[in-house]
Coordinates of C-alpha atoms and ligand atoms in Angstrom, one line a residue:
M1 CA 50.2 -27.8 -6.7
P2 CA 46.4 -28.3 -6.5
N3 CA 46.8 -30.9 -3.8
E4 CA 48.9 -28.6 -1.8
V5 CA 46.3 -25.9 -2.1
A6 CA 43.5 -28.3 -1.3
H7 CA 45.4 -29.2 1.8
I8 CA 45.7 -25.6 2.9
L9 CA 42.2 -24.6 2.1
G10 CA 40.5 -27.8 3.2
E11 CA 38.8 -30.5 1.2
T12 CA 35.7 -28.5 0.4
A13 CA 37.6 -25.8 -1.4
H14 CA 37.1 -27.4 -4.8
L15 CA 33.3 -27.6 -4.3
S16 CA 32.8 -24.3 -2.5
S17 CA 30.7 -21.5 -3.9
L18 CA 33.4 -19.1 -2.8
G19 CA 36.1 -18.6 -5.4
F20 CA 39.5 -19.8 -4.3
G21 CA 42.7 -19.1 -6.2
V22 CA 46.4 -19.2 -5.7
V23 CA 48.6 -17.0 -7.8
T24 CA 52.2 -15.9 -7.8
T25 CA 53.1 -12.3 -7.0
D26 CA 53.1 -11.8 -10.8
G27 CA 49.6 -13.1 -11.1
I28 CA 50.4 -16.5 -12.6
I29 CA 47.6 -18.9 -11.6
N30 CA 48.7 -22.0 -9.7
Y31 CA 45.2 -23.0 -8.7
A32 CA 41.7 -21.9 -9.1
N33 CA 38.5 -23.7 -8.1
P34 CA 35.5 -23.8 -10.5
A35 CA 33.7 -21.0 -8.6
F36 CA 36.8 -18.7 -9.1
C37 CA 37.0 -19.5 -12.8
D38 CA 33.3 -18.9 -13.1
M39 CA 33.6 -15.5 -11.4
F40 CA 36.4 -14.3 -13.6
L41 CA 34.9 -15.9 -16.7
I42 CA 37.9 -18.2 -17.1
S43 CA 36.9 -21.3 -19.0
T44 CA 37.7 -24.4 -16.9
S45 CA 38.2 -26.5 -20.0
E46 CA 41.3 -24.5 -21.1
T47 CA 44.6 -24.9 -19.3
Y48 CA 44.5 -21.8 -17.3
I49 CA 47.2 -23.1 -14.9
G50 CA 50.4 -21.2 -15.7
Q51 CA 48.6 -18.3 -17.3
S52 CA 48.4 -14.8 -15.7
L53 CA 45.2 -13.7 -14.0
L54 CA 46.2 -10.2 -15.0
A55 CA 45.9 -11.1 -18.6
F56 CA 42.2 -12.2 -18.6
P57 CA 40.0 -9.6 -20.2
L58 CA 37.7 -9.2 -17.2
V59 CA 40.7 -8.3 -15.0
C60 CA 43.0 -6.3 -17.3
Y61 CA 40.2 -4.0 -18.5
N62 CA 38.8 -3.5 -15.0
S63 CA 39.3 -0.2 -13.1
S64 CA 40.6 -2.2 -10.2
F65 CA 43.5 -3.7 -12.3
T66 CA 46.3 -1.5 -10.9
E67 CA 45.1 -2.0 -7.4
L68 CA 45.2 -5.8 -7.9
Q69 CA 48.7 -5.7 -9.3
L70 CA 49.9 -3.6 -6.4
A71 CA 48.2 -5.8 -3.8
L72 CA 49.7 -9.0 -5.2
D73 CA 53.1 -7.5 -5.0
C74 CA 52.6 -6.4 -1.4
P75 CA 52.7 -8.9 1.6
D76 CA 49.9 -7.1 3.5
P77 CA 46.3 -8.5 3.3
A78 CA 44.0 -6.5 1.0
V79 CA 40.4 -6.4 -0.1
I80 CA 39.5 -5.2 -3.6
Q81 CA 36.1 -4.6 -5.1
F82 CA 35.6 -5.7 -8.7
H83 CA 32.6 -3.9 -10.3
F84 CA 31.7 -5.4 -13.7
D85 CA 28.5 -4.8 -15.5
R86 CA 25.7 -3.0 -13.7
D87 CA 23.6 -6.1 -13.8
I88 CA 26.2 -8.4 -12.4
D89 CA 26.9 -8.4 -8.6
P90 CA 30.2 -6.8 -7.8
L91 CA 32.9 -9.2 -6.5
T92 CA 34.9 -8.8 -3.4
L93 CA 38.4 -10.2 -3.7
E94 CA 40.4 -10.8 -0.5
I95 CA 44.1 -11.2 -0.9
A96 CA 46.5 -12.8 1.7
E97 CA 50.1 -13.9 1.6
L98 CA 50.6 -17.7 1.4
N99 CA 54.4 -17.5 1.2
A100 CA 56.9 -15.1 -0.1
G101 CA 56.2 -15.9 -3.7
S102 CA 52.4 -16.6 -3.8
R103 CA 49.1 -15.2 -2.7
M104 CA 45.8 -16.7 -1.8
L105 CA 42.7 -15.1 -3.3
V106 CA 39.2 -15.5 -2.0
A107 CA 36.4 -14.1 -4.2
K108 CA 32.9 -13.6 -2.9
R109 CA 29.7 -12.3 -4.5
K110 CA 27.6 -9.8 -2.5
Q111 CA 25.0 -12.5 -1.8
Q112 CA 27.6 -14.5 0.1
L113 CA 28.7 -11.5 2.0
L114 CA 25.1 -10.8 2.9
I115 CA 24.5 -14.4 4.0
E116 CA 27.6 -14.2 6.1
S117 CA 26.5 -11.0 7.7
I118 CA 23.0 -12.3 8.3
S119 CA 24.1 -15.5 9.9
S120 CA 26.2 -13.4 12.3
I121 CA 23.1 -11.6 13.6
S122 CA 22.6 -12.4 17.3
P123 CA 19.4 -14.3 18.1
N124 CA 17.7 -11.4 19.9
Q125 CA 18.2 -9.2 16.9
R126 CA 17.0 -11.8 14.4
D127 CA 13.6 -12.1 12.8
H128 CA 13.0 -15.8 13.2
L129 CA 10.6 -16.1 10.3
T130 CA 12.8 -14.7 7.6
G131 CA 16.3 -14.9 9.1
L132 CA 16.7 -11.2 8.5
G133 CA 17.4 -8.7 11.3
N134 CA 14.5 -7.3 13.4
R135 CA 13.7 -3.9 14.8
M136 CA 16.2 -4.2 17.6
L137 CA 19.0 -4.6 15.0
L138 CA 17.8 -1.6 13.1
D139 CA 17.7 0.5 16.2
E140 CA 21.3 -0.5 17.0
I141 CA 22.4 0.3 13.4
L142 CA 20.8 3.7 13.5
E143 CA 22.1 4.5 17.0
N144 CA 25.7 3.6 16.0
W145 CA 25.8 4.9 12.5
Q146 CA 28.6 7.4 11.8
P147 CA 29.3 9.2 8.5
G148 CA 32.7 7.4 8.4
S149 CA 34.8 7.7 5.3
P150 CA 34.0 10.2 2.6
E151 CA 32.2 7.6 0.4
V152 CA 29.9 6.7 3.2
S153 CA 28.4 10.1 3.1
S154 CA 24.8 9.5 4.2
L155 CA 22.2 7.0 5.3
A156 CA 18.8 6.3 3.9
V157 CA 15.9 4.3 5.3
I158 CA 13.9 2.5 2.7
M159 CA 10.6 1.2 4.1
I160 CA 8.7 -1.4 2.2
D161 CA 5.1 -2.4 2.7
L162 CA 3.3 -5.1 0.8
D163 CA 0.1 -4.0 -0.8
R164 CA -2.3 -7.0 -0.8
F165 CA -0.8 -9.0 2.0
K166 CA -3.9 -9.1 4.2
K167 CA -5.9 -10.4 1.3
V168 CA -3.4 -13.2 0.8
I169 CA -3.8 -14.2 4.4
E170 CA -7.6 -14.1 4.1
A171 CA -7.5 -16.3 1.0
L172 CA -4.7 -18.7 1.8
G173 CA -4.2 -18.6 5.5
H174 CA -1.4 -17.5 7.9
R175 CA 1.0 -20.3 7.0
A176 CA 0.9 -19.4 3.3
G177 CA 1.4 -15.8 4.4
D178 CA 4.6 -16.8 6.3
K179 CA 5.9 -18.6 3.3
L180 CA 5.2 -15.6 1.1
L181 CA 7.1 -13.3 3.6
K182 CA 10.1 -15.6 3.4
L183 CA 10.1 -15.4 -0.4
V184 CA 9.7 -11.6 -0.3
A185 CA 12.6 -11.4 2.1
K186 CA 14.8 -13.3 -0.4
R187 CA 13.8 -11.0 -3.3
I188 CA 14.6 -7.9 -1.2
L189 CA 17.9 -9.4 -0.2
S190 CA 18.9 -10.0 -3.8
V191 CA 18.9 -6.3 -4.4
V192 CA 20.8 -5.3 -1.3
Q193 CA 24.5 -5.1 -1.0
E194 CA 26.9 -5.1 2.0
P195 CA 27.0 -3.2 4.3
D196 CA 23.3 -2.4 3.9
T197 CA 21.0 -4.3 6.2
V198 CA 17.5 -5.6 5.7
V199 CA 15.2 -6.0 8.7
R200 CA 11.6 -7.1 9.0
M201 CA 9.8 -4.6 11.3
G202 CA 6.9 -7.1 11.9
G203 CA 3.9 -7.9 9.7
D204 CA 4.6 -7.2 6.1
V205 CA 6.9 -4.2 6.6
F206 CA 10.6 -4.4 5.7
V207 CA 13.2 -1.8 6.2
I208 CA 16.6 -1.4 4.5
A209 CA 19.3 0.7 6.2
Y210 CA 21.0 2.0 3.1
T211 CA 24.4 3.6 3.0
I212 CA 24.5 6.3 0.4
G213 CA 27.7 7.0 -1.5
L214 CA 29.2 3.5 -1.4
K215 CA 27.8 2.4 -4.7
S216 CA 26.6 3.6 -8.1
M217 CA 23.0 2.6 -7.5
G218 CA 21.0 5.1 -5.4
A219 CA 18.2 4.4 -3.0
E220 CA 15.7 5.1 -5.6
W221 CA 17.2 2.5 -8.0
V222 CA 17.0 -0.1 -5.2
A223 CA 13.4 0.8 -4.4
R224 CA 12.4 0.6 -8.1
R225 CA 14.1 -2.8 -8.4
I226 CA 12.2 -4.0 -5.3
V227 CA 8.9 -2.8 -6.6
E228 CA 9.6 -4.6 -9.9
L229 CA 10.7 -7.8 -8.2
I230 CA 7.7 -7.9 -5.8
S231 CA 5.3 -7.3 -8.6
R232 CA 6.3 -10.6 -10.3
P233 CA 4.2 -13.6 -9.4
F234 CA 5.1 -15.7 -6.3
L235 CA 4.4 -19.5 -6.1
V236 CA 3.0 -20.4 -2.6
D237 CA 1.8 -23.9 -2.0
G238 CA 1.4 -24.5 -5.7
Q239 CA -0.7 -21.3 -6.1
Q240 CA 0.3 -18.2 -7.9
V241 CA 0.1 -15.2 -5.7
N242 CA 0.3 -11.6 -7.0
I243 CA 1.1 -8.7 -4.7
S244 CA 2.9 -5.4 -5.0
A245 CA 5.0 -3.2 -2.7
S246 CA 4.8 0.4 -1.8
I247 CA 7.9 2.2 -0.6
G248 CA 8.8 5.3 1.4
I249 CA 12.3 6.6 1.6
A250 CA 13.9 9.1 3.9
A251 CA 17.6 10.1 3.6
L252 CA 19.9 12.0 6.0
N253 CA 20.6 15.5 4.7
H254 CA 17.7 15.3 2.3
G255 CA 14.9 16.8 4.4
T256 CA 15.8 14.7 7.4
N257 CA 18.4 16.2 9.7
T258 CA 18.7 13.6 12.5
I259 CA 19.1 9.9 12.5
T260 CA 16.3 9.6 15.0
D261 CA 13.8 11.1 12.5
L262 CA 14.8 8.8 9.6
L263 CA 12.4 6.0 10.5
K264 CA 9.5 8.3 11.2
H265 CA 10.0 10.2 8.0
A266 CA 10.3 7.0 5.9
E267 CA 7.0 6.0 7.5
F268 CA 5.3 9.3 6.5
A269 CA 6.6 8.9 3.0
L270 CA 5.3 5.3 2.9
Y271 CA 1.9 6.4 4.2
K272 CA 1.7 8.9 1.4
A273 CA 2.8 6.3 -1.1
K274 CA 0.1 3.9 0.0
G275 CA -2.5 6.6 -0.4
T276 CA -1.6 6.9 -4.0
R277 CA -1.8 3.8 -6.1
K278 CA -0.2 0.4 -5.6
G279 CA 3.5 0.0 -6.3
T280 CA 4.3 3.7 -5.6
I281 CA 7.7 5.0 -4.3
R282 CA 7.7 8.3 -2.3
F283 CA 10.5 10.3 -0.9
F284 CA 10.1 12.2 2.3
E285 CA 9.5 15.9 2.0
P286 CA 9.1 18.3 4.9
E287 CA 5.5 18.9 3.7
L288 CA 4.7 15.3 4.6
A289 CA 5.7 15.9 8.2
L290 CA 3.4 18.9 8.3
Q291 CA 0.5 16.8 6.9
A292 CA 1.2 14.0 9.4
M293 CA 1.1 16.6 12.2
K294 CA -2.2 18.0 11.0
R295 CA -3.6 14.5 10.7
Y296 CA -2.5 13.7 14.2
S297 CA -4.1 16.8 15.7
L298 CA -7.3 16.1 13.6
E299 CA -7.3 12.6 15.0
I300 CA -7.1 14.0 18.6
D301 CA -10.0 16.4 18.0
L302 CA -12.0 13.8 16.3
R303 CA -11.8 11.5 19.3
S304 CA -13.8 13.9 21.4
A305 CA -16.2 15.1 18.7
L306 CA -18.9 12.6 19.4
L307 CA -18.9 13.3 23.1
L308 CA -19.0 17.0 22.5
K309 CA -21.9 16.6 20.1
E310 CA -20.0 18.2 17.2
F311 CA -21.5 16.0 14.5
I312 CA -24.6 16.9 12.7
L313 CA -26.5 15.2 9.9
L314 CA -27.8 17.1 6.8
Y315 CA -30.3 15.7 4.5
Q316 CA -30.5 16.0 0.7
P317 CA -33.8 15.3 -1.0
Q318 CA -34.2 12.7 -3.8
V319 CA -37.0 13.0 -6.3
N320 CA -38.9 10.6 -8.5
M321 CA -38.4 11.7 -12.1
T322 CA -41.4 9.9 -13.5
D323 CA -44.0 11.8 -11.5
G324 CA -41.9 14.6 -9.9
S325 CA -42.7 13.5 -6.4
L326 CA -40.4 13.6 -3.3
Q327 CA -39.0 10.1 -2.6
G328 CA -36.8 10.6 0.5
F329 CA -33.6 12.1 1.8
E330 CA -29.9 11.0 2.1
A331 CA -28.2 11.7 5.4
L332 CA -24.8 13.3 5.0
I333 CA -22.6 13.9 8.0
R334 CA -20.8 17.1 8.9
W335 CA -18.4 17.8 11.6
Q336 CA -18.8 21.3 13.2
N337 CA -15.7 22.0 15.2
P338 CA -15.4 25.4 17.1
A339 CA -11.8 25.9 16.0
R340 CA -11.8 24.3 12.6
G341 CA -15.3 25.2 11.3
L342 CA -17.4 22.9 9.2
I343 CA -15.4 19.8 8.0
S344 CA -16.4 17.7 5.1
P345 CA -16.8 13.9 5.6
L346 CA -14.3 13.4 2.8
D347 CA -11.7 14.9 5.2
F348 CA -12.5 12.9 8.3
I349 CA -14.4 9.7 7.5
P350 CA -11.3 8.0 6.1
L351 CA -9.5 8.9 9.4
T352 CA -12.3 7.4 11.5
E353 CA -12.0 4.3 9.3
D354 CA -8.3 4.0 10.0
T355 CA -8.7 4.5 13.8
G356 CA -11.8 2.2 14.0
E357 CA -13.9 5.1 15.4
I358 CA -16.2 4.6 12.4
H359 CA -17.9 1.9 14.4
T360 CA -19.2 4.2 17.2
I361 CA -19.7 7.1 14.8
G362 CA -21.5 4.9 12.3
E363 CA -23.9 3.7 15.0
W364 CA -24.6 7.3 16.0
I365 CA -25.3 8.2 12.4
L366 CA -27.8 5.3 12.0
H367 CA -29.5 6.1 15.2
T368 CA -29.7 9.9 14.6
A369 CA -30.9 9.5 11.0
C370 CA -33.7 7.1 12.0
Q371 CA -34.8 9.2 14.9
E372 CA -34.9 12.4 12.9
A373 CA -36.7 10.7 10.0
M374 CA -39.4 9.8 12.5
S375 CA -40.1 13.5 13.1
W376 CA -40.7 14.2 9.4
D377 CA -44.1 14.8 8.0
G378 CA -44.6 11.8 5.7
N379 CA -43.3 8.4 5.1
F380 CA -40.1 9.5 3.3
S381 CA -37.2 7.2 3.1
V382 CA -33.8 8.0 4.7
G383 CA -30.6 6.9 3.1
V384 CA -27.6 6.2 5.4
N385 CA -24.1 5.7 4.1
V386 CA -22.4 2.7 5.6
S387 CA -18.6 2.3 5.5
P388 CA -16.9 -0.9 4.4
I389 CA -15.3 -1.1 7.8
Q390 CA -18.7 -1.4 9.5
F391 CA -19.1 -4.7 7.8
E392 CA -15.9 -6.1 9.2
S393 CA -17.0 -6.7 12.7
E394 CA -20.3 -8.4 11.7
G395 CA -22.2 -6.3 14.2
I396 CA -24.0 -4.2 11.6
V397 CA -27.1 -6.4 11.5
D398 CA -27.7 -6.3 15.2
I399 CA -27.0 -2.6 15.3
V400 CA -29.5 -1.9 12.5
S401 CA -32.2 -4.0 14.1
S402 CA -31.8 -2.5 17.5
V403 CA -31.8 1.1 16.1
L404 CA -35.1 0.3 14.2
A405 CA -36.6 -1.1 17.4
S406 CA -35.5 1.8 19.6
T407 CA -36.5 4.6 17.1
G408 CA -39.6 2.9 15.8
L409 CA -38.7 3.6 12.2
P410 CA -40.5 1.2 9.8
P411 CA -37.7 -0.9 8.2
N412 CA -38.9 -0.1 4.6
R413 CA -38.1 3.6 5.2
L414 CA -34.4 2.9 5.8
E415 CA -32.0 2.4 2.9
L416 CA -28.3 1.7 3.5
E417 CA -26.0 3.0 0.9
I418 CA -22.9 0.8 0.3
T419 CA -20.1 1.2 -2.2
E420 CA -18.3 -1.5 -4.1
G421 CA -15.6 -1.3 -1.5
V422 CA -17.9 -3.2 0.9
L423 CA -18.2 -6.1 -1.5
I424 CA -14.5 -6.3 -2.4
K425 CA -13.5 -6.9 1.2
D426 CA -14.8 -10.3 2.0
F427 CA -17.5 -11.1 -0.5
A428 CA -19.2 -14.2 1.0
N429 CA -19.3 -12.8 4.5
V430 CA -20.6 -9.4 3.4
L431 CA -23.3 -11.0 1.3
K432 CA -24.5 -13.0 4.3
Q433 CA -24.9 -9.7 6.2
L434 CA -26.6 -8.0 3.3
W435 CA -29.2 -10.8 3.1
A436 CA -29.8 -10.6 6.9
L437 CA -30.3 -6.8 6.6
K438 CA -32.7 -7.3 3.7
S439 CA -34.7 -9.8 5.7
L440 CA -35.1 -7.1 8.3
G441 CA -37.0 -5.2 5.5
V442 CA -34.2 -2.6 4.9
G443 CA -33.3 -1.5 1.4
I444 CA -29.7 -1.7 0.2
A445 CA -28.5 0.9 -2.4
M446 CA -25.4 0.5 -4.5
D447 CA -23.7 3.9 -4.2
D448 CA -21.2 5.7 -6.6
F449 CA -22.1 3.2 -9.2
G450 CA -19.8 3.0 -12.2
T451 CA -16.7 4.2 -10.5
G452 CA -15.4 0.8 -9.4
Y453 CA -13.9 -1.9 -11.5
S454 CA -16.4 -4.7 -11.4
S455 CA -19.7 -2.9 -10.4
L456 CA -21.5 -4.8 -13.1
S457 CA -20.8 -8.2 -11.7
Y458 CA -21.9 -7.2 -8.3
L459 CA -25.3 -6.1 -9.5
N460 CA -26.2 -9.8 -10.2
S461 CA -25.1 -11.0 -6.8
F462 CA -27.6 -9.2 -4.7
P463 CA -31.1 -7.7 -5.2
F464 CA -30.2 -4.0 -4.6
S465 CA -33.0 -1.7 -4.0
K466 CA -31.4 1.2 -5.9
I467 CA -28.4 2.1 -8.1
K468 CA -27.0 5.5 -7.4
I469 CA -25.3 6.6 -10.6
D470 CA -22.1 8.5 -9.7
Q471 CA -21.9 12.3 -10.3
S472 CA -19.0 12.0 -12.7
F473 CA -21.4 10.4 -15.3
V474 CA -24.0 13.1 -14.8
R475 CA -21.4 15.8 -15.3
G476 CA -20.0 13.9 -18.3
E477 CA -16.4 13.9 -17.0
S478 CA -16.1 10.2 -16.3
Y479 CA -15.3 8.9 -19.7
P480 CA -15.4 10.5 -23.2
K481 CA -18.4 8.3 -23.9
S482 CA -20.1 8.9 -20.6
R483 CA -23.6 9.5 -22.0
A484 CA -23.5 6.1 -23.7
L485 CA -22.4 4.5 -20.4
L486 CA -25.1 6.4 -18.5
Q487 CA -27.7 5.1 -20.9
A488 CA -26.3 1.6 -20.5
I489 CA -26.5 1.8 -16.7
I490 CA -30.0 3.0 -16.9
S491 CA -31.2 0.2 -19.1
L492 CA -29.3 -2.3 -17.0
G493 CA -31.2 -1.1 -14.0
A494 CA -34.5 -1.4 -15.9
N495 CA -33.7 -4.9 -17.0
L496 CA -32.7 -6.0 -13.4
D497 CA -35.7 -4.2 -12.0
I498 CA -33.6 -1.9 -9.9
V499 CA -34.4 1.8 -9.5
T500 CA -31.7 4.1 -10.9
I501 CA -31.1 7.5 -9.4
A502 CA -28.6 10.1 -10.7
E503 CA -26.4 12.0 -8.2
G504 CA -25.0 15.5 -8.5
V505 CA -27.7 16.9 -10.7
E506 CA -27.0 20.6 -10.9
T507 CA -28.7 21.9 -13.9
Q508 CA -32.1 21.7 -15.5
E509 CA -30.4 20.6 -18.7
Q510 CA -28.8 17.6 -16.9
Y511 CA -32.2 16.8 -15.3
D512 CA -34.0 16.8 -18.7
Q513 CA -31.4 14.7 -20.4
L514 CA -31.5 12.1 -17.6
A515 CA -35.3 12.0 -17.7
A516 CA -35.2 11.6 -21.5
D517 CA -32.7 8.7 -21.0
G518 CA -35.1 6.9 -18.7
C519 CA -33.4 7.6 -15.4
L520 CA -36.0 7.2 -12.5
G521 CA -34.6 9.4 -9.8
A522 CA -32.5 12.5 -9.2
Q523 CA -30.6 14.0 -6.4
G524 CA -28.4 17.2 -6.5
Y525 CA -28.1 20.9 -5.9
L526 CA -30.7 21.6 -8.6
I527 CA -33.3 20.2 -6.2
S528 CA -31.6 21.3 -3.0
V529 CA -28.3 21.4 -1.2
P530 CA -28.2 19.2 2.0
M531 CA -30.2 20.8 4.8
P532 CA -30.6 20.2 8.6
T533 CA -33.6 18.2 9.8
S534 CA -35.1 21.5 11.1
S535 CA -35.5 22.8 7.6
I536 CA -37.3 19.6 6.3
R537 CA -40.8 20.6 7.4
D538 CA -40.6 23.8 5.3
F539 CA -39.0 22.0 2.4
I540 CA -41.7 19.4 2.3
S541 CA -44.5 21.9 2.4
D542 CA -42.9 24.0 -0.3
F543 CA -42.3 21.0 -2.4
K544 CA -46.0 20.0 -2.2
K545 CA -46.9 23.4 -3.5
N546 CA -44.3 23.3 -6.3
P547 CA -43.6 19.7 -7.3
R548 CA -41.0 19.2 -10.0
Ligands
LIG1 P1 -21.9 10.4 -1.4 O1 -22.5 9.3 -0.6 O2 -21.7 10.1 -2.9 O3 -22.7 11.7 -1.2 C1 -23.0 12.6 -2.2 C2 -22.1 13.8 -2.1 O4 -22.3 14.6 -3.2 C3 -22.3 14.6 -0.9 O5 -21.0 15.1 -0.5 C4 -23.2 15.7 -1.4 O6 -23.2 16.9 -0.6 C5 -22.6 15.9 -2.7 N1 -23.6 16.5 -3.7 C6 -24.9 16.4 -3.7 N2 -25.4 17.0 -4.7 C7 -24.4 17.6 -5.4 C8 -24.4 18.4 -6.6 O7 -25.4 18.7 -7.2 N3 -23.1 18.7 -7.0 C9 -22.0 18.4 -6.4 N4 -20.8 18.8 -6.8 N5 -22.0 17.6 -5.2 C10 -23.2 17.2 -4.8 P2 -20.6 15.1 1.0 O8 -21.8 15.4 1.9 O9 -19.4 16.0 1.1 O10 -20.2 13.7 1.2 C11 -19.1 13.1 0.6 C12 -19.0 11.7 0.8 O11 -18.7 11.4 2.2 C13 -20.3 10.9 0.5 O12 -20.4 10.7 -0.8 C14 -20.1 9.7 1.4 O13 -19.3 8.8 0.7 C15 -19.3 10.2 2.6 N6 -20.3 10.4 3.7 C16 -21.1 11.4 3.9 N7 -21.8 11.2 5.0 C17 -21.5 10.0 5.4 C18 -21.9 9.2 6.5 O14 -22.8 9.6 7.3 N8 -21.3 8.0 6.7 C19 -20.3 7.6 5.9 N9 -19.8 6.4 6.1 N10 -19.9 8.3 4.8 C20 -20.5 9.5 4.6
LIG2 CA1 -24.2 8.1 -0.6
LIG3 CA1 -22.6 8.6 -4.2

């Protein structure tokens, strides 16, 4: 009998990863290849030929048992799904009549089904790097999707974005990035089941068109599994690579009413997920669409703000705590929009960083701050906040030197405030630019000190002119032991010969405590709220009469 079967199925049947079996209409096994035995946990060493498939535990206790029994009896072709344990892929068993008394069985795991469906993707709908579908395939699926049978009740779009992918490319190059994407594609595929489809949208974004109602695992389960799988280390070119994935999900009838909105809504959810912490999963909610709309209209208004002269700079004084003298001012931007009112930089600077407008706005800030500082009565320093993005184009050194030249501000009066975010980006390259700025004679202050992860190690890498201790330490909310940390930062500054200045000083009590701890400078509402340049003349003369 095995020879006869091998003849029918072809020589490779015995070696195939598909399960092949031939059974009588009563279920008596006449032939089974190793893969078939493996799938139904039939030991190949025992003499299973002549035994009934229906008697094996995995079959007779399965919920599909009766269905199988009926299908064997009936001459029509049938397909039966065998669900075993949650962690084991379900099996698809195809049954066809061989002759009146026997049936041929073909058993497939979902991975094979997926590989079959992937290899049937037409070339123009295929992503050539990963072999997955591409955006065109997704469009087609979404266009043609119908809520067919009752089980296929709804459709979800699961959008996956890798969190540190750009860094991997920066560190290991594009070829390694491509290899990583292929590995990621495989891991995503391992979670997905027919008839769901995975496509790569381009870059490091993947999308799953997920049919809800067909299986026990929901879209959230799939998303969690993917986050977990992607967070495990990858091996690329012999190097261990660690990344994570953020995921946005939108589902039909769950806040999304039309197929055409699914992709957009999944993107909103993903955007929100990325704004939280790495490895976050977010479901779309109507509120997110509203936020996205607001953001979009803010973006439009922001584009014309510079031209319409809607930005202003306010200046907040900094005092020297050792002698109570006035040291200088920090420039803080405000957006004064006729319709929106006064908008905080916290609400629009991140947006300008996303759109790239921070480059032109940043240049305006530098120029304006230097120009206005020239009109003050005295050689006070001016602090200017510089965004990490401004270091990406490498133009910052030229911009600063031409601004100094055109405004005539002595370089030692300008202090650029950078955050740790600047150094995290591309350390070697940023360091080169910082040294070039320093050689212009400009000071570089480390802003929001203590809030990052590795601030301490950065202090040794560059001779900063100032450490600005974050407000959370001053208010004592940063850590339970914030006073101890504050004292540690102050003595660190003293040891490294870097001036420390505390931000957000609001009360006399805070001021006195900082002074007692040896902090050298203070800035905050206690001294003054930020003021326009037109108020500085009065402020300076008042300050001279009543120094701290
Ligand atoms: P920052 O550089 O840490 O600026 C200090 C912030 O603390 C300012 O908020 C300031 O108004 C506020 N502040 C000062 N004293 C006190 C106080 O005693 N109590 C409290 N609660 N707050 C105080 P602001 O102006 O809203 O700026 C927020 C952030 O936006 C800044 O944080 C900075 O990161 C960014 N930013 C402001 N202006 C610019 C700019 O011109 N360029 C760039 N790239 N970022 C800017
Ligand atoms: Ca600052
Ligand atoms: Ca700060």
